[in-house]
XYZ file of N, CA and C in Angstrom:
489
model
N 0.825 -1.178 0.000
C 0.000 0.000 0.000
C 0.866 1.237 0.000
N 0.374 2.255 -0.645
C 1.072 3.517 -0.709
C 0.554 4.406 0.414
N 1.367 4.693 1.394
C 0.908 5.498 2.515
C 1.238 6.969 2.332
N 1.948 7.312 1.265
C 2.253 8.702 0.996
C 1.049 9.439 0.463
N 1.101 10.745 0.522
C -0.028 11.517 0.018
C 0.040 11.573 -1.506
N -1.119 11.648 -2.154
C -1.120 11.699 -3.606
C -0.495 12.995 -4.117
N -0.076 12.951 -5.368
C 0.491 14.119 -6.019
C -0.497 15.282 -5.931
N 0.001 16.492 -5.779
C -0.861 17.670 -5.658
C -1.720 17.852 -6.903
N -2.962 18.178 -6.669
C -3.950 18.338 -7.727
C -4.052 19.791 -8.160
N -4.357 20.030 -9.461
C -4.623 21.410 -9.865
C -5.886 21.955 -9.207
N -6.738 21.077 -8.680
C -7.945 21.532 -7.993
C -7.694 21.884 -6.536
N -6.566 21.422 -5.968
C -6.318 21.655 -4.548
C -6.289 23.140 -4.237
N -6.792 23.452 -3.061
C -6.629 24.798 -2.533
C -6.336 24.671 -1.051
N -5.912 25.720 -0.433
C -5.487 25.632 0.959
C -6.654 25.444 1.921
N -7.887 25.571 1.464
C -9.039 25.439 2.343
C -9.747 24.085 2.180
N -9.276 23.234 1.281
C -9.913 21.949 1.085
C -11.263 22.046 0.392
N -11.526 23.144 -0.287
C -12.827 23.331 -0.930
C -12.949 22.560 -2.237
N -11.835 22.187 -2.846
C -11.876 21.530 -4.146
C -12.609 20.197 -4.079
N -12.360 19.406 -3.047
C -13.054 18.132 -2.895
C -14.548 18.340 -2.741
N -14.942 19.324 -1.945
C -16.370 19.621 -1.762
C -16.988 20.102 -3.068
N -16.254 20.914 -3.832
C -16.751 21.398 -5.118
C -16.978 20.231 -6.075
N -15.994 19.317 -6.146
C -16.111 18.173 -7.037
C -17.254 17.258 -6.599
N -17.402 17.037 -5.299
C -18.502 16.207 -4.794
C -19.851 16.813 -5.190
N -19.971 18.119 -5.101
C -21.223 18.786 -5.492
C -21.488 18.634 -6.988
N -20.440 18.725 -7.823
C -20.624 18.541 -9.275
C -21.100 17.120 -9.588
N -20.526 16.136 -8.901
C -20.934 14.751 -9.130
C -22.366 14.537 -8.660
N -22.731 15.144 -7.531
C -24.110 15.024 -7.052
C -25.085 15.632 -8.058
N -24.726 16.770 -8.651
C -25.582 17.416 -9.650
C -25.717 16.585 -10.916
N -24.620 15.931 -11.327
C -24.615 15.183 -12.582
C -23.794 13.900 -12.426
N -24.369 12.872 -11.793
C -23.604 11.645 -11.576
C -23.225 10.925 -12.871
N -23.908 11.220 -13.964
C -23.571 10.594 -15.248
C -22.188 11.026 -15.720
N -21.662 12.130 -15.188
C -20.343 12.619 -15.605
C -19.247 11.598 -15.344
N -19.474 10.655 -14.425
C -18.458 9.645 -14.146
C -18.403 8.568 -15.214
N -19.414 8.500 -16.063
C -19.382 7.561 -17.180
C -19.512 6.105 -16.772
N -20.129 5.838 -15.642
C -20.286 4.461 -15.179
C -21.655 3.924 -15.585
N -21.677 2.814 -16.271
C -22.938 2.203 -16.682
C -23.588 2.947 -17.827
N -24.720 2.423 -18.233
C -25.493 3.056 -19.304
C -26.658 3.816 -18.694
N -27.006 4.931 -19.301
C -28.149 5.695 -18.814
C -27.771 6.626 -17.686
N -28.814 7.111 -17.024
C -28.644 8.112 -15.980
C -28.653 7.457 -14.598
N -27.514 7.476 -13.895
C -27.511 6.931 -12.536
C -28.169 7.909 -11.572
N -28.714 7.377 -10.507
C -29.277 8.195 -9.444
C -28.223 8.359 -8.352
N -28.070 9.573 -7.872
C -27.149 9.849 -6.777
C -27.819 9.415 -5.484
N -27.138 8.606 -4.664
C -27.677 8.213 -3.356
C -27.107 9.080 -2.244
N -25.756 9.096 -2.138
C -25.161 9.890 -1.065
C -23.656 10.042 -1.271
N -23.111 11.024 -0.550
C -21.668 11.228 -0.491
C -21.189 10.749 0.870
N -20.063 10.069 0.882
C -19.438 9.625 2.120
C -18.180 10.473 2.295
N -18.173 11.302 3.313
C -17.061 12.215 3.567
C -15.968 11.455 4.306
N -14.720 11.644 3.867
C -13.564 11.058 4.539
C -12.871 12.140 5.355
N -11.907 11.732 6.159
C -11.219 12.707 7.008
C -10.349 13.671 6.193
N -9.846 13.211 5.060
C -9.048 14.101 4.207
C -9.966 14.834 3.234
N -9.795 16.152 3.073
C -10.698 16.914 2.197
C -10.533 16.581 0.712
N -9.443 15.880 0.335
C -9.228 15.548 -1.070
C -9.725 14.142 -1.403
N -10.436 13.508 -0.473
C -10.954 12.151 -0.683
C -12.396 12.075 -0.200
N -13.245 11.385 -0.975
C -14.620 11.127 -0.575
C -15.128 9.976 -1.426
N -16.283 9.474 -1.086
C -16.904 8.419 -1.886
C -18.314 8.867 -2.241
N -18.803 8.381 -3.368
C -20.198 8.596 -3.736
C -20.822 7.243 -4.030
N -22.090 7.126 -3.672
C -22.861 5.926 -3.953
C -23.881 6.303 -5.018
N -23.854 5.584 -6.128
C -24.778 5.811 -7.235
C -25.585 4.541 -7.466
N -26.800 4.694 -7.984
C -27.622 3.536 -8.326
C -28.130 3.711 -9.749
N -27.967 2.666 -10.561
C -28.492 2.651 -11.923
C -29.794 1.856 -11.915
N -30.938 2.536 -11.888
C -32.208 1.803 -11.829
C -32.405 0.853 -13.016
N -32.019 1.262 -14.213
C -32.221 0.413 -15.395
C -31.370 -0.848 -15.320
N -30.171 -0.749 -14.742
C -29.266 -1.888 -14.639
C -29.409 -2.620 -13.309
N -29.982 -1.946 -12.311
C -30.108 -2.540 -10.994
C -28.790 -2.709 -10.279
N -27.818 -1.830 -10.555
C -26.475 -1.929 -9.977
C -26.167 -0.672 -9.169
N -25.571 -0.878 -8.000
C -25.071 0.239 -7.206
C -23.576 0.356 -7.451
N -23.110 1.579 -7.644
C -21.684 1.862 -7.824
C -21.173 2.586 -6.584
N -20.086 2.079 -6.027
C -19.400 2.716 -4.911
C -18.123 3.301 -5.504
N -18.077 4.631 -5.584
C -16.983 5.313 -6.273
C -16.134 6.062 -5.258
N -14.884 5.642 -5.120
C -13.927 6.358 -4.276
C -13.257 7.413 -5.153
N -13.398 8.680 -4.766
C -12.858 9.797 -5.532
C -11.693 10.393 -4.759
N -10.634 10.705 -5.489
C -9.442 11.278 -4.871
C -8.866 12.309 -5.824
N -8.574 13.487 -5.317
C -7.896 14.487 -6.139
C -6.454 14.047 -6.349
N -5.883 14.426 -7.486
C -4.510 14.034 -7.787
C -4.476 12.652 -8.407
N -3.440 11.893 -8.076
C -3.243 10.566 -8.653
C -3.908 9.482 -7.814
N -4.441 8.472 -8.497
C -4.974 7.293 -7.815
C -3.821 6.513 -7.206
N -4.117 5.741 -6.165
C -3.086 4.901 -5.554
C -3.737 3.639 -5.003
N -2.912 2.744 -4.511
C -3.388 1.455 -4.013
C -4.312 1.624 -2.815
N -4.054 2.616 -1.958
C -4.927 2.848 -0.807
C -6.341 3.188 -1.258
N -6.450 3.977 -2.320
C -7.760 4.340 -2.843
C -8.489 3.095 -3.357
N -7.771 2.216 -4.056
C -8.378 0.973 -4.530
C -8.856 0.134 -3.352
N -8.050 0.031 -2.318
C -8.437 -0.738 -1.131
C -9.695 -0.162 -0.482
N -9.762 1.177 -0.369
C -10.960 1.813 0.201
C -12.188 1.492 -0.639
N -12.040 1.543 -1.963
C -13.175 1.278 -2.852
C -13.699 -0.143 -2.666
N -12.810 -1.099 -2.638
C -13.216 -2.499 -2.495
C -13.827 -2.737 -1.112
N -13.196 -2.202 -0.080
C -13.708 -2.370 1.284
C -15.094 -1.739 1.430
N -15.243 -0.532 0.894
C -16.528 0.165 0.981
C -17.603 -0.585 0.181
N -17.237 -1.120 -0.998
C -18.199 -1.891 -1.792
C -18.659 -3.118 -1.011
N -17.734 -3.805 -0.353
C -18.101 -4.988 0.430
C -19.035 -4.623 1.586
N -18.810 -3.479 2.222
C -19.709 -3.015 3.288
C -21.105 -2.741 2.730
N -21.168 -2.069 1.589
C -22.467 -1.771 0.968
C -23.158 -3.051 0.515
N -22.398 -3.991 -0.015
C -22.955 -5.270 -0.446
C -23.530 -6.027 0.750
N -22.874 -5.943 1.903
C -23.386 -6.599 3.108
C -24.697 -5.948 3.568
N -24.801 -4.622 3.405
C -26.035 -3.909 3.777
C -27.187 -4.261 2.862
N -26.914 -4.386 1.566
C -27.944 -4.660 0.555
C -27.495 -5.833 -0.312
N -27.535 -7.050 0.221
C -26.953 -8.198 -0.476
C -27.685 -8.631 -1.744
N -28.912 -8.230 -1.939
C -29.659 -8.659 -3.125
C -29.423 -7.769 -4.341
N -28.689 -6.680 -4.152
C -28.407 -5.750 -5.247
C -26.946 -5.907 -5.665
N -26.682 -6.098 -6.955
C -25.284 -6.164 -7.410
C -24.570 -4.829 -7.165
N -23.297 -4.918 -6.808
C -22.472 -3.741 -6.526
C -21.220 -3.773 -7.377
N -20.731 -2.589 -7.720
C -19.457 -2.428 -8.425
C -18.647 -1.376 -7.697
N -17.359 -1.612 -7.579
C -16.448 -0.630 -7.006
C -15.817 0.162 -8.139
N -15.497 1.412 -7.860
C -14.819 2.260 -8.843
C -13.883 3.205 -8.110
N -12.804 3.573 -8.798
C -11.930 4.639 -8.326
C -11.942 5.731 -9.384
N -11.941 6.968 -8.912
C -11.895 8.114 -9.815
C -10.827 9.064 -9.300
N -9.946 9.477 -10.196
C -8.869 10.405 -9.840
C -8.480 11.170 -11.093
N -7.719 12.225 -10.899
C -7.276 13.029 -12.040
C -6.253 12.300 -12.890
N -5.453 11.455 -12.245
C -4.470 10.666 -12.971
C -4.536 9.231 -12.473
N -4.463 8.303 -13.426
C -4.447 6.883 -13.088
C -3.077 6.354 -13.516
N -2.140 6.217 -12.590
C -0.806 5.722 -12.937
C -0.859 4.277 -13.442
N 0.139 3.903 -14.213
C 0.199 2.560 -14.795
C 0.185 1.474 -13.725
N 0.853 1.705 -12.580
C 0.857 0.675 -11.539
C -0.533 0.452 -10.953
N -1.348 1.489 -10.896
C -2.726 1.343 -10.408
C -3.560 0.590 -11.433
N -3.368 0.904 -12.731
C -4.078 0.156 -13.772
C -3.700 -1.317 -13.728
N -2.429 -1.609 -13.550
C -1.986 -3.004 -13.488
C -2.596 -3.706 -12.279
N -2.631 -3.031 -11.139
C -3.233 -3.627 -9.945
C -4.733 -3.839 -10.145
N -5.401 -2.917 -10.828
C -6.835 -3.067 -11.105
C -7.082 -4.275 -11.992
N -6.229 -4.471 -12.975
C -6.382 -5.627 -13.872
C -6.209 -6.944 -13.127
N -5.382 -6.945 -12.093
C -5.099 -8.164 -11.339
C -6.011 -8.345 -10.132
N -6.886 -7.378 -9.877
C -7.700 -7.409 -8.655
C -8.675 -8.569 -8.621
N -9.189 -8.989 -9.768
C -10.113 -10.109 -9.796
C -11.487 -9.788 -9.251
N -11.885 -8.517 -9.231
C -13.227 -8.155 -8.821
C -13.755 -7.022 -9.666
N -15.077 -6.774 -9.562
C -15.650 -5.702 -10.384
C -15.051 -4.353 -9.985
N -14.232 -3.802 -10.815
C -13.565 -2.540 -10.493
C -13.500 -1.683 -11.744
N -14.087 -0.497 -11.670
C -14.017 0.468 -12.759
C -13.008 1.538 -12.382
N -12.296 2.032 -13.354
C -11.335 3.100 -13.140
C -11.755 4.280 -14.013
N -11.886 5.447 -13.400
C -12.326 6.652 -14.086
C -11.255 7.711 -13.933
N -10.824 8.255 -15.050
C -9.839 9.334 -15.012
C -10.559 10.651 -15.226
N -10.467 11.535 -14.238
C -11.082 12.855 -14.321
C -10.235 13.746 -15.218
N -10.864 14.533 -16.032
C -10.143 15.476 -16.902
C -10.346 16.890 -16.377
N -9.251 17.534 -16.041
C -9.284 18.865 -15.466
C -8.584 19.841 -16.408
N -9.230 20.954 -16.687
C -8.624 22.009 -17.497
C -7.493 22.658 -16.696
N -6.501 23.257 -17.367
C -5.440 23.962 -16.630
C -5.988 25.048 -15.704
N -7.159 25.603 -16.029
C -7.768 26.624 -15.176
C -8.314 26.044 -13.881
N -8.383 24.703 -13.797
C -8.936 24.075 -12.601
C -10.385 23.681 -12.766
N -10.999 24.007 -13.902
C -12.392 23.629 -14.145
C -12.474 22.182 -14.607
N -13.499 21.484 -14.160
C -13.740 20.118 -14.592
C -14.329 20.179 -15.992
N -13.569 19.687 -16.977
C -14.013 19.762 -18.365
C -14.809 18.532 -18.759
N -14.326 17.380 -18.411
C -15.010 16.141 -18.755
C -14.365 15.016 -17.974
N -14.977 13.864 -18.030
C -14.377 12.693 -17.411
C -14.435 11.555 -18.410
N -13.574 10.609 -18.240
C -13.582 9.432 -19.093
C -13.679 8.214 -18.198
N -14.697 7.419 -18.412
C -14.878 6.225 -17.610
C -14.363 5.008 -18.346
N -14.395 3.899 -17.681
C -14.106 2.587 -18.253
C -12.703 2.499 -18.845
N -11.709 2.789 -18.031
C -10.348 2.491 -18.446
C -10.071 1.004 -18.240
N -10.611 0.465 -17.165
C -10.406 -0.946 -16.840
C -11.721 -1.499 -16.320
N -12.139 -2.609 -16.845
C -13.264 -3.354 -16.287
C -12.750 -4.748 -15.986
N -12.661 -5.083 -14.733
C -12.246 -6.417 -14.320
C -13.462 -7.033 -13.654
N -13.896 -8.180 -14.126
C -15.133 -8.772 -13.625
C -14.868 -10.028 -12.817
N -15.595 -10.161 -11.750
C -15.654 -11.386 -10.963
C -17.125 -11.743 -10.905
N -17.482 -12.992 -11.133
C -18.897 -13.347 -11.074
C -19.480 -13.002 -9.704
N -20.734 -12.553 -9.710
C -21.426 -12.285 -8.458
C -21.570 -13.597 -7.695
N -21.626 -13.564 -6.365
C -21.790 -14.794 -5.591
C -23.071 -15.511 -5.986
N -23.023 -16.847 -5.998
C -24.184 -17.663 -6.335
C -25.161 -17.614 -5.173
N -26.386 -17.152 -5.435
C -27.398 -17.057 -4.386
C -28.444 -18.147 -4.516
N -28.208 -19.122 -5.399
C -29.168 -20.213 -5.544
C -28.961 -21.223 -4.430
N -29.843 -22.178 -4.361
C -29.763 -23.178 -3.303
C -28.836 -24.339 -3.647
N -28.027 -24.178 -4.694
C -27.090 -25.220 -5.092
C -27.638 -26.136 -6.170
N -28.893 -25.934 -6.563
C -29.485 -26.757 -7.610
C -28.862 -26.383 -8.936
N -28.658 -27.339 -9.829
C -28.072 -27.000 -11.124
C -29.014 -26.112 -11.929
N -28.391 -25.253 -12.755
C -29.161 -24.383 -13.640
C -29.893 -25.227 -14.678
N -31.155 -24.871 -14.993
C -31.847 -25.610 -16.050
C -31.211 -25.319 -17.396
N -31.169 -26.316 -18.277
C -30.637 -26.122 -19.617
C -31.798 -26.042 -20.584
N -31.592 -25.294 -21.631
C -32.650 -25.099 -22.631
C -32.321 -25.836 -23.877
């Protein structure tokens, strides 16, 4: 795990307002993260102790999937991936009948984080935020990495019927 602080973000300010600003933009338009098809519904923001880190919970009614997105200003790191997976597992335990996906979103996704995401063996989306030099959020690009693990089998162990 990387215990160092992430690289400084062009959004950072000395008052920690950048994280709150970004969280508000995502709440206004959760589709900006590019996760899933259609318009996701914003459920809530989970505030972390650091002002440059937070999580958002989104639900895609058409897909029936909840997304747990760990957002971090600056570069993504292994700690952020761990938080995303841990938080997704907590949400899955709360609502076990709904499929969940973990995601990380950051301004930069280093190659080592992409490699770790590919090897994670679980549903993990990686979103790279695009920030203008002025500090304005211009756009985001989702789906850099999709690593899938089958959802747990909730049947009673009976074999699937064949057609």
